[in-house]
mmCIF file of C-alpha atoms in Angstrom:
data_model
loop_
_atom_site.group_PDB
_atom_site.id
_atom_site.type_symbol
_atom_site.label_atom_id
_atom_site.label_comp_id
_atom_site.label_asym_id
_atom_site.label_seq_id
_atom_site.Cartn_x
_atom_site.Cartn_y
_atom_site.Cartn_z
ATOM 1 C CA UNK A 1 -7.778 -149.711 29.083
ATOM 2 C CA UNK A 2 -7.768 -152.950 31.076
ATOM 3 C CA UNK A 3 -7.999 -153.347 34.831
ATOM 4 C CA UNK A 4 -5.096 -151.067 35.761
ATOM 5 C CA UNK A 5 -5.532 -148.058 38.015
ATOM 6 C CA UNK A 6 -4.325 -144.690 36.762
ATOM 7 C CA UNK A 7 -3.298 -142.236 39.453
ATOM 8 C CA UNK A 8 -3.439 -138.470 39.302
ATOM 9 C CA UNK A 9 -2.214 -135.553 41.414
ATOM 10 C CA UNK A 10 -4.419 -132.456 41.339
ATOM 11 C CA UNK A 11 -3.633 -129.031 42.788
ATOM 12 C CA UNK A 12 -6.828 -127.712 44.387
ATOM 13 C CA UNK A 13 -7.161 -124.767 46.755
ATOM 14 C CA UNK A 14 -3.448 -124.789 47.522
ATOM 15 C CA UNK A 15 -3.307 -128.522 48.289
ATOM 16 C CA UNK A 16 -1.998 -131.439 46.264
ATOM 17 C CA UNK A 17 -4.753 -134.048 46.122
ATOM 18 C CA UNK A 18 -4.684 -137.585 44.754
ATOM 19 C CA UNK A 19 -7.092 -139.848 42.925
ATOM 20 C CA UNK A 20 -6.919 -143.336 41.416
ATOM 21 C CA UNK A 21 -9.130 -144.173 38.435
ATOM 22 C CA UNK A 22 -10.202 -147.423 36.852
ATOM 23 C CA UNK A 23 -10.538 -146.100 33.269
ATOM 24 C CA UNK A 24 -13.456 -146.895 30.956
ATOM 25 C CA UNK A 25 -13.171 -148.858 27.735
ATOM 26 C CA UNK A 26 -15.167 -146.298 25.746
ATOM 27 C CA UNK A 27 -15.404 -142.524 25.687
ATOM 28 C CA UNK A 28 -18.460 -140.646 27.016
ATOM 29 C CA UNK A 29 -18.819 -143.203 29.814
ATOM 30 C CA UNK A 30 -20.529 -142.285 33.088
ATOM 31 C CA UNK A 31 -18.192 -141.705 36.017
ATOM 32 C CA UNK A 32 -18.687 -143.301 39.441
ATOM 33 C CA UNK A 33 -16.914 -141.399 42.232
ATOM 34 C CA UNK A 34 -16.517 -143.650 45.282
ATOM 35 C CA UNK A 35 -15.836 -141.971 48.646
ATOM 36 C CA UNK A 36 -14.230 -143.785 51.579
ATOM 37 C CA UNK A 37 -15.064 -143.288 55.241
ATOM 38 C CA UNK A 38 -12.867 -141.549 57.811
ATOM 39 C CA UNK A 39 -9.634 -143.492 58.352
ATOM 40 C CA UNK A 40 -6.098 -142.889 59.585
ATOM 41 C CA UNK A 41 -3.059 -143.440 57.399
ATOM 42 C CA UNK A 42 -2.145 -146.485 59.485
ATOM 43 C CA UNK A 43 -5.399 -148.186 58.460
ATOM 44 C CA UNK A 44 -4.392 -148.345 54.786
ATOM 45 C CA UNK A 45 -2.816 -151.770 54.486
ATOM 46 C CA UNK A 46 -2.002 -151.864 50.766
ATOM 47 C CA UNK A 47 -1.464 -149.626 47.802
ATOM 48 C CA UNK A 48 -4.935 -149.961 46.271
ATOM 49 C CA UNK A 49 -7.711 -147.605 47.425
ATOM 50 C CA UNK A 50 -9.780 -148.948 50.325
ATOM 51 C CA UNK A 51 -13.031 -148.716 48.359
ATOM 52 C CA UNK A 52 -11.585 -150.615 45.377
ATOM 53 C CA UNK A 53 -11.824 -153.857 47.317
ATOM 54 C CA UNK A 54 -14.739 -152.900 49.535
ATOM 55 C CA UNK A 55 -17.047 -152.331 46.554
ATOM 56 C CA UNK A 56 -17.513 -154.164 43.255
ATOM 57 C CA UNK A 57 -17.718 -151.110 40.965
ATOM 58 C CA UNK A 58 -14.300 -151.822 39.418
ATOM 59 C CA UNK A 59 -15.081 -155.516 38.933
ATOM 60 C CA UNK A 60 -18.174 -154.583 36.899
ATOM 61 C CA UNK A 61 -16.705 -151.521 35.143
ATOM 62 C CA UNK A 62 -16.469 -153.068 31.678
ATOM 63 C CA UNK A 63 -19.857 -154.767 31.991
ATOM 64 C CA UNK A 64 -21.535 -151.523 33.038
ATOM 65 C CA UNK A 65 -19.518 -149.265 30.735
ATOM 66 C CA UNK A 66 -18.279 -146.956 33.486
ATOM 67 C CA UNK A 67 -15.145 -145.328 34.817
ATOM 68 C CA UNK A 68 -14.568 -145.486 38.573
ATOM 69 C CA UNK A 69 -12.681 -142.817 40.533
ATOM 70 C CA UNK A 70 -11.323 -143.316 44.045
ATOM 71 C CA UNK A 71 -10.294 -139.915 45.411
ATOM 72 C CA UNK A 72 -8.386 -139.592 48.684
ATOM 73 C CA UNK A 73 -9.736 -137.430 51.466
ATOM 74 C CA UNK A 74 -7.365 -134.916 53.031
ATOM 75 C CA UNK A 75 -5.779 -136.610 56.026
ATOM 76 C CA UNK A 76 -8.024 -139.626 55.446
ATOM 77 C CA UNK A 77 -11.318 -137.730 55.772
ATOM 78 C CA UNK A 78 -13.750 -135.406 54.023
ATOM 79 C CA UNK A 79 -14.980 -131.896 54.780
ATOM 80 C CA UNK A 80 -18.597 -133.049 54.704
ATOM 81 C CA UNK A 81 -20.162 -129.988 56.354
ATOM 82 C CA UNK A 82 -20.783 -131.430 59.809
ATOM 83 C CA UNK A 83 -17.809 -129.507 61.181
ATOM 84 C CA UNK A 84 -16.290 -132.480 63.020
ATOM 85 C CA UNK A 85 -13.566 -133.892 60.748
ATOM 86 C CA UNK A 86 -10.027 -132.570 60.578
ATOM 87 C CA UNK A 87 -10.661 -131.685 56.915
ATOM 88 C CA UNK A 88 -13.705 -129.605 57.907
ATOM 89 C CA UNK A 89 -11.785 -127.909 60.701
ATOM 90 C CA UNK A 90 -8.942 -127.088 58.280
ATOM 91 C CA UNK A 91 -11.360 -125.504 55.790
ATOM 92 C CA UNK A 92 -10.610 -127.982 53.009
ATOM 93 C CA UNK A 93 -12.716 -127.404 49.879
ATOM 94 C CA UNK A 94 -13.681 -130.951 48.952
ATOM 95 C CA UNK A 95 -16.506 -129.843 46.648
ATOM 96 C CA UNK A 96 -13.940 -128.098 44.431
ATOM 97 C CA UNK A 97 -11.655 -131.135 44.646
ATOM 98 C CA UNK A 98 -14.358 -133.553 43.514
ATOM 99 C CA UNK A 99 -15.362 -131.199 40.698
ATOM 100 C CA UNK A 100 -11.695 -131.195 39.661
ATOM 101 C CA UNK A 101 -11.722 -135.011 39.688
ATOM 102 C CA UNK A 102 -14.708 -134.980 37.325
ATOM 103 C CA UNK A 103 -12.969 -132.518 34.993
ATOM 104 C CA UNK A 104 -9.670 -134.435 35.097
ATOM 105 C CA UNK A 105 -11.419 -137.702 34.197
ATOM 106 C CA UNK A 106 -13.304 -135.979 31.358
ATOM 107 C CA UNK A 107 -10.052 -134.572 29.962
ATOM 108 C CA UNK A 108 -8.006 -137.748 30.469
ATOM 109 C CA UNK A 109 -10.536 -140.486 29.687
ATOM 110 C CA UNK A 110 -13.392 -138.736 27.882
ATOM 111 C CA UNK A 111 -15.968 -139.437 30.607
ATOM 112 C CA UNK A 112 -19.257 -137.540 30.567
ATOM 113 C CA UNK A 113 -18.829 -134.643 33.061
ATOM 114 C CA UNK A 114 -22.561 -134.262 33.710
ATOM 115 C CA UNK A 115 -23.273 -137.982 34.288
ATOM 116 C CA UNK A 116 -21.548 -138.617 37.602
ATOM 117 C CA UNK A 117 -22.753 -140.972 40.305
ATOM 118 C CA UNK A 118 -21.225 -140.228 43.704
ATOM 119 C CA UNK A 119 -21.380 -143.064 46.235
ATOM 120 C CA UNK A 120 -19.886 -143.198 49.703
ATOM 121 C CA UNK A 121 -19.966 -144.813 53.105
ATOM 122 C CA UNK A 122 -19.961 -143.111 56.527
ATOM 123 C CA UNK A 123 -17.914 -139.871 56.243
ATOM 124 C CA UNK A 124 -17.947 -140.520 52.483
ATOM 125 C CA UNK A 125 -21.748 -140.804 52.563
ATOM 126 C CA UNK A 126 -22.061 -137.452 54.347
ATOM 127 C CA UNK A 127 -19.750 -135.979 51.710
ATOM 128 C CA UNK A 128 -21.905 -137.508 48.974
ATOM 129 C CA UNK A 129 -24.868 -135.508 50.278
ATOM 130 C CA UNK A 130 -22.835 -132.314 50.340
ATOM 131 C CA UNK A 131 -21.329 -132.807 46.896
ATOM 132 C CA UNK A 132 -24.706 -133.609 45.336
ATOM 133 C CA UNK A 133 -26.195 -130.482 46.918
ATOM 134 C CA UNK A 134 -23.438 -128.118 45.836
ATOM 135 C CA UNK A 135 -22.630 -129.649 42.439
ATOM 136 C CA UNK A 136 -26.098 -130.818 41.438
ATOM 137 C CA UNK A 137 -25.547 -129.926 37.784
ATOM 138 C CA UNK A 138 -22.715 -132.500 37.696
ATOM 139 C CA UNK A 139 -24.269 -135.200 39.890
ATOM 140 C CA UNK A 140 -27.606 -136.663 38.752
ATOM 141 C CA UNK A 141 -27.480 -139.437 41.394
ATOM 142 C CA UNK A 142 -26.007 -139.920 44.864
ATOM 143 C CA UNK A 143 -25.801 -143.054 46.974
ATOM 144 C CA UNK A 144 -25.194 -142.820 50.723
ATOM 145 C CA UNK A 145 -24.443 -145.964 52.730
ATOM 146 C CA UNK A 146 -24.451 -145.585 56.526
ATOM 147 C CA UNK A 147 -24.588 -141.810 56.369
ATOM 148 C CA UNK A 148 -27.626 -139.555 56.838
ATOM 149 C CA UNK A 149 -28.077 -135.965 55.696
ATOM 150 C CA UNK A 150 -25.944 -133.471 57.688
ATOM 151 C CA UNK A 151 -28.289 -131.112 59.537
ATOM 152 C CA UNK A 152 -25.874 -128.216 58.996
ATOM 153 C CA UNK A 153 -26.683 -128.380 55.257
ATOM 154 C CA UNK A 154 -30.478 -128.213 55.568
ATOM 155 C CA UNK A 155 -30.697 -124.633 54.273
ATOM 156 C CA UNK A 156 -28.753 -125.363 51.070
ATOM 157 C CA UNK A 157 -30.896 -125.615 47.956
ATOM 158 C CA UNK A 158 -29.471 -127.429 44.920
ATOM 159 C CA UNK A 159 -29.759 -125.931 41.450
ATOM 160 C CA UNK A 160 -30.940 -129.260 40.016
ATOM 161 C CA UNK A 161 -32.907 -132.255 41.274
ATOM 162 C CA UNK A 162 -30.749 -135.237 42.301
ATOM 163 C CA UNK A 163 -31.893 -138.833 42.666
ATOM 164 C CA UNK A 164 -30.817 -140.482 45.914
ATOM 165 C CA UNK A 165 -30.338 -144.063 47.063
ATOM 166 C CA UNK A 166 -29.971 -144.274 50.844
ATOM 167 C CA UNK A 167 -28.932 -147.421 52.737
ATOM 168 C CA UNK A 168 -28.774 -147.765 56.525
ATOM 169 C CA UNK A 169 -28.622 -150.734 58.876
ATOM 170 C CA UNK A 170 -31.075 -150.707 61.761
ATOM 171 C CA UNK A 171 -28.318 -152.043 64.060
ATOM 172 C CA UNK A 172 -25.729 -149.408 63.117
ATOM 173 C CA UNK A 173 -24.341 -147.899 66.359
ATOM 174 C CA UNK A 174 -22.197 -145.309 64.555
ATOM 175 C CA UNK A 175 -24.844 -143.868 62.220
ATOM 176 C CA UNK A 176 -28.129 -144.853 63.880
ATOM 177 C CA UNK A 177 -30.988 -145.293 61.442
ATOM 178 C CA UNK A 178 -32.923 -142.696 63.450
ATOM 179 C CA UNK A 179 -30.106 -140.134 63.144
ATOM 180 C CA UNK A 180 -27.771 -138.814 65.763
ATOM 181 C CA UNK A 181 -24.550 -136.953 66.480
ATOM 182 C CA UNK A 182 -20.858 -137.428 65.823
ATOM 183 C CA UNK A 183 -18.792 -139.309 68.368
ATOM 184 C CA UNK A 184 -16.499 -136.262 68.351
ATOM 185 C CA UNK A 185 -18.171 -134.013 70.923
ATOM 186 C CA UNK A 186 -17.026 -130.536 71.922
ATOM 187 C CA UNK A 187 -14.478 -130.061 74.702
ATOM 188 C CA UNK A 188 -17.326 -129.353 77.149
ATOM 189 C CA UNK A 189 -19.074 -132.594 76.185
ATOM 190 C CA UNK A 190 -21.693 -130.917 73.980
ATOM 191 C CA UNK A 191 -22.826 -133.039 71.044
ATOM 192 C CA UNK A 192 -22.142 -131.832 67.512
ATOM 193 C CA UNK A 193 -22.295 -133.030 63.917
ATOM 194 C CA UNK A 194 -26.045 -133.776 63.877
ATOM 195 C CA UNK A 195 -27.265 -135.966 61.003
ATOM 196 C CA UNK A 196 -30.808 -136.899 60.019
ATOM 197 C CA UNK A 197 -32.123 -140.440 60.179
ATOM 198 C CA UNK A 198 -32.924 -142.531 57.123
ATOM 199 C CA UNK A 199 -36.596 -141.535 56.864
ATOM 200 C CA UNK A 200 -35.900 -137.837 57.482
ATOM 201 C CA UNK A 201 -33.068 -137.887 54.938
ATOM 202 C CA UNK A 202 -35.309 -139.483 52.320
ATOM 203 C CA UNK A 203 -38.081 -136.977 52.964
ATOM 204 C CA UNK A 204 -35.660 -134.076 52.663
ATOM 205 C CA UNK A 205 -34.405 -135.221 49.269
ATOM 206 C CA UNK A 206 -37.976 -135.933 48.180
ATOM 207 C CA UNK A 207 -38.854 -132.337 49.050
ATOM 208 C CA UNK A 208 -35.838 -130.920 47.255
ATOM 209 C CA UNK A 209 -36.666 -132.997 44.157
ATOM 210 C CA UNK A 210 -40.416 -132.185 44.358
ATOM 211 C CA UNK A 211 -41.352 -135.846 44.178
ATOM 212 C CA UNK A 212 -45.000 -136.297 43.312
ATOM 213 C CA UNK A 213 -46.083 -139.680 44.702
ATOM 214 C CA UNK A 214 -46.180 -141.604 47.976
ATOM 215 C CA UNK A 215 -43.997 -144.390 46.646
ATOM 216 C CA UNK A 216 -44.021 -148.104 47.241
ATOM 217 C CA UNK A 217 -42.238 -150.564 49.501
ATOM 218 C CA UNK A 218 -40.609 -153.903 48.753
ATOM 219 C CA UNK A 219 -39.664 -156.081 51.737
ATOM 220 C CA UNK A 220 -37.323 -159.072 51.673
ATOM 221 C CA UNK A 221 -35.971 -161.296 54.416
ATOM 222 C CA UNK A 222 -33.101 -158.897 55.036
ATOM 223 C CA UNK A 223 -34.264 -155.448 53.973
ATOM 224 C CA UNK A 224 -37.100 -153.010 53.326
ATOM 225 C CA UNK A 225 -36.900 -150.710 50.317
ATOM 226 C CA UNK A 226 -39.173 -147.670 49.958
ATOM 227 C CA UNK A 227 -38.947 -145.759 46.667
ATOM 228 C CA UNK A 228 -40.639 -142.480 45.758
ATOM 229 C CA UNK A 229 -40.702 -141.313 42.122
ATOM 230 C CA UNK A 230 -42.042 -138.361 40.166
ATOM 231 C CA UNK A 231 -39.359 -135.789 41.004
ATOM 232 C CA UNK A 232 -38.236 -133.054 38.616
ATOM 233 C CA UNK A 233 -36.623 -134.623 35.558
ATOM 234 C CA UNK A 234 -37.815 -138.078 36.628
ATOM 235 C CA UNK A 235 -35.725 -138.117 39.819
ATOM 236 C CA UNK A 236 -36.349 -140.770 42.472
ATOM 237 C CA UNK A 237 -35.483 -141.306 46.136
ATOM 238 C CA UNK A 238 -35.054 -144.833 47.492
ATOM 239 C CA UNK A 239 -34.517 -145.589 51.201
ATOM 240 C CA UNK A 240 -33.261 -149.057 52.149
ATOM 241 C CA UNK A 241 -33.409 -150.386 55.689
ATOM 242 C CA UNK A 242 -31.035 -153.312 56.237
ATOM 243 C CA UNK A 243 -32.420 -155.517 59.016
ATOM 244 C CA UNK A 244 -29.757 -156.157 61.686
ATOM 245 C CA UNK A 245 -27.236 -154.390 59.462
ATOM 246 C CA UNK A 246 -24.294 -152.525 60.955
ATOM 247 C CA UNK A 247 -21.900 -149.810 59.794
ATOM 248 C CA UNK A 248 -20.935 -151.845 56.734
ATOM 249 C CA UNK A 249 -21.204 -152.053 52.937
ATOM 250 C CA UNK A 250 -23.852 -154.670 52.019
ATOM 251 C CA UNK A 251 -22.457 -157.522 49.970
ATOM 252 C CA UNK A 252 -18.871 -157.240 51.203
ATOM 253 C CA UNK A 253 -17.764 -159.349 54.196
ATOM 254 C CA UNK A 254 -15.909 -157.354 56.838
ATOM 255 C CA UNK A 255 -12.233 -158.195 57.487
ATOM 256 C CA UNK A 256 -11.703 -160.895 60.096
ATOM 257 C CA UNK A 257 -10.154 -158.428 62.531
ATOM 258 C CA UNK A 258 -13.415 -156.402 62.541
ATOM 259 C CA UNK A 259 -15.729 -159.371 62.992
ATOM 260 C CA UNK A 260 -16.380 -158.887 66.703
ATOM 261 C CA UNK A 261 -16.472 -155.078 66.769
ATOM 262 C CA UNK A 262 -19.735 -153.129 67.318
ATOM 263 C CA UNK A 263 -21.537 -152.405 64.071
ATOM 264 C CA UNK A 264 -19.733 -155.098 62.066
ATOM 265 C CA UNK A 265 -22.871 -157.015 61.026
ATOM 266 C CA UNK A 266 -23.208 -157.135 57.243
ATOM 267 C CA UNK A 267 -25.853 -158.591 54.947
ATOM 268 C CA UNK A 268 -24.763 -160.622 51.936
ATOM 269 C CA UNK A 269 -28.296 -160.742 50.548
ATOM 270 C CA UNK A 270 -27.430 -158.080 47.997
ATOM 271 C CA UNK A 271 -24.382 -156.265 46.656
ATOM 272 C CA UNK A 272 -24.804 -152.549 47.366
ATOM 273 C CA UNK A 273 -22.716 -151.542 44.337
ATOM 274 C CA UNK A 274 -24.864 -153.615 41.973
ATOM 275 C CA UNK A 275 -28.107 -152.265 43.428
ATOM 276 C CA UNK A 276 -26.815 -148.692 43.371
ATOM 277 C CA UNK A 277 -25.880 -149.020 39.705
ATOM 278 C CA UNK A 278 -29.224 -150.628 38.826
ATOM 279 C CA UNK A 279 -30.957 -147.669 40.489
ATOM 280 C CA UNK A 280 -28.659 -144.997 39.056
ATOM 281 C CA UNK A 281 -28.175 -146.117 35.464
ATOM 282 C CA UNK A 282 -31.537 -144.919 34.054
ATOM 283 C CA UNK A 283 -31.382 -141.724 36.141
ATOM 284 C CA UNK A 284 -28.092 -140.340 34.787
ATOM 285 C CA UNK A 285 -29.919 -137.727 32.721
ATOM 286 C CA UNK A 286 -28.633 -134.359 31.409
ATOM 287 C CA UNK A 287 -28.665 -131.403 33.775
ATOM 288 C CA UNK A 288 -31.202 -129.252 31.849
ATOM 289 C CA UNK A 289 -33.927 -131.862 32.409
ATOM 290 C CA UNK A 290 -33.350 -131.680 36.180
ATOM 291 C CA UNK A 291 -33.222 -127.875 36.549
ATOM 292 C CA UNK A 292 -35.217 -126.640 39.543
#
């Protein structure tokens, strides 16, 4: 297929939605769905998807034997369940849209519809949690960078166990590692959009997956990585603390114009996409083995 991006227009829930896909070389390839954060149309500076250049999934697609999909949020954002984005307020059904992306890629490129890794940052990370919860039969693994579990979704129980890789900087002012609220408060000043911190998020997924051990921790100069195994179907939950890390994607330098903004600190010690794939690859198992 080469390095070209193939674009698609999908009609979902009365809306025309768009996606760009870096196709796989072989059929039955796993699909990586990469979700951007909340952005305005004016922030898109070129034709390629924002996450194409901000992550290295496409650069490694042939090496890893994957297809990579870059769907566009409605109005630049996702209905992630917190109730604070314009997509949430408009009642957009992004779970159905992302399921349609999976089906479209399976029909068009022969990807495996039950071996999808969803990975996102910020608003895209919150949406990754929601999509994995509500489409757990399709999504064996989620990766959330700078985005904890939305508290509004705590009562949802997935049909299948889902492995989770969670990455948060301890100097992130937008998604604090201890959790917090959206910057979009109510008209009366009341906080809304509560999300769990990194440790709470990991424990919640561990509980959903019925993980059986206490896990182990690996610490480097720039990060601490705690992984718990033994979940249903061999699922695992790994929580990564990035020391002095901001609201950024590890391994990708921020644009020069962001360099002095709060939360712009980024570690180049590891490439988040590479580490996410290393974690996810052996965990992309069929849905029946993960049934709860």
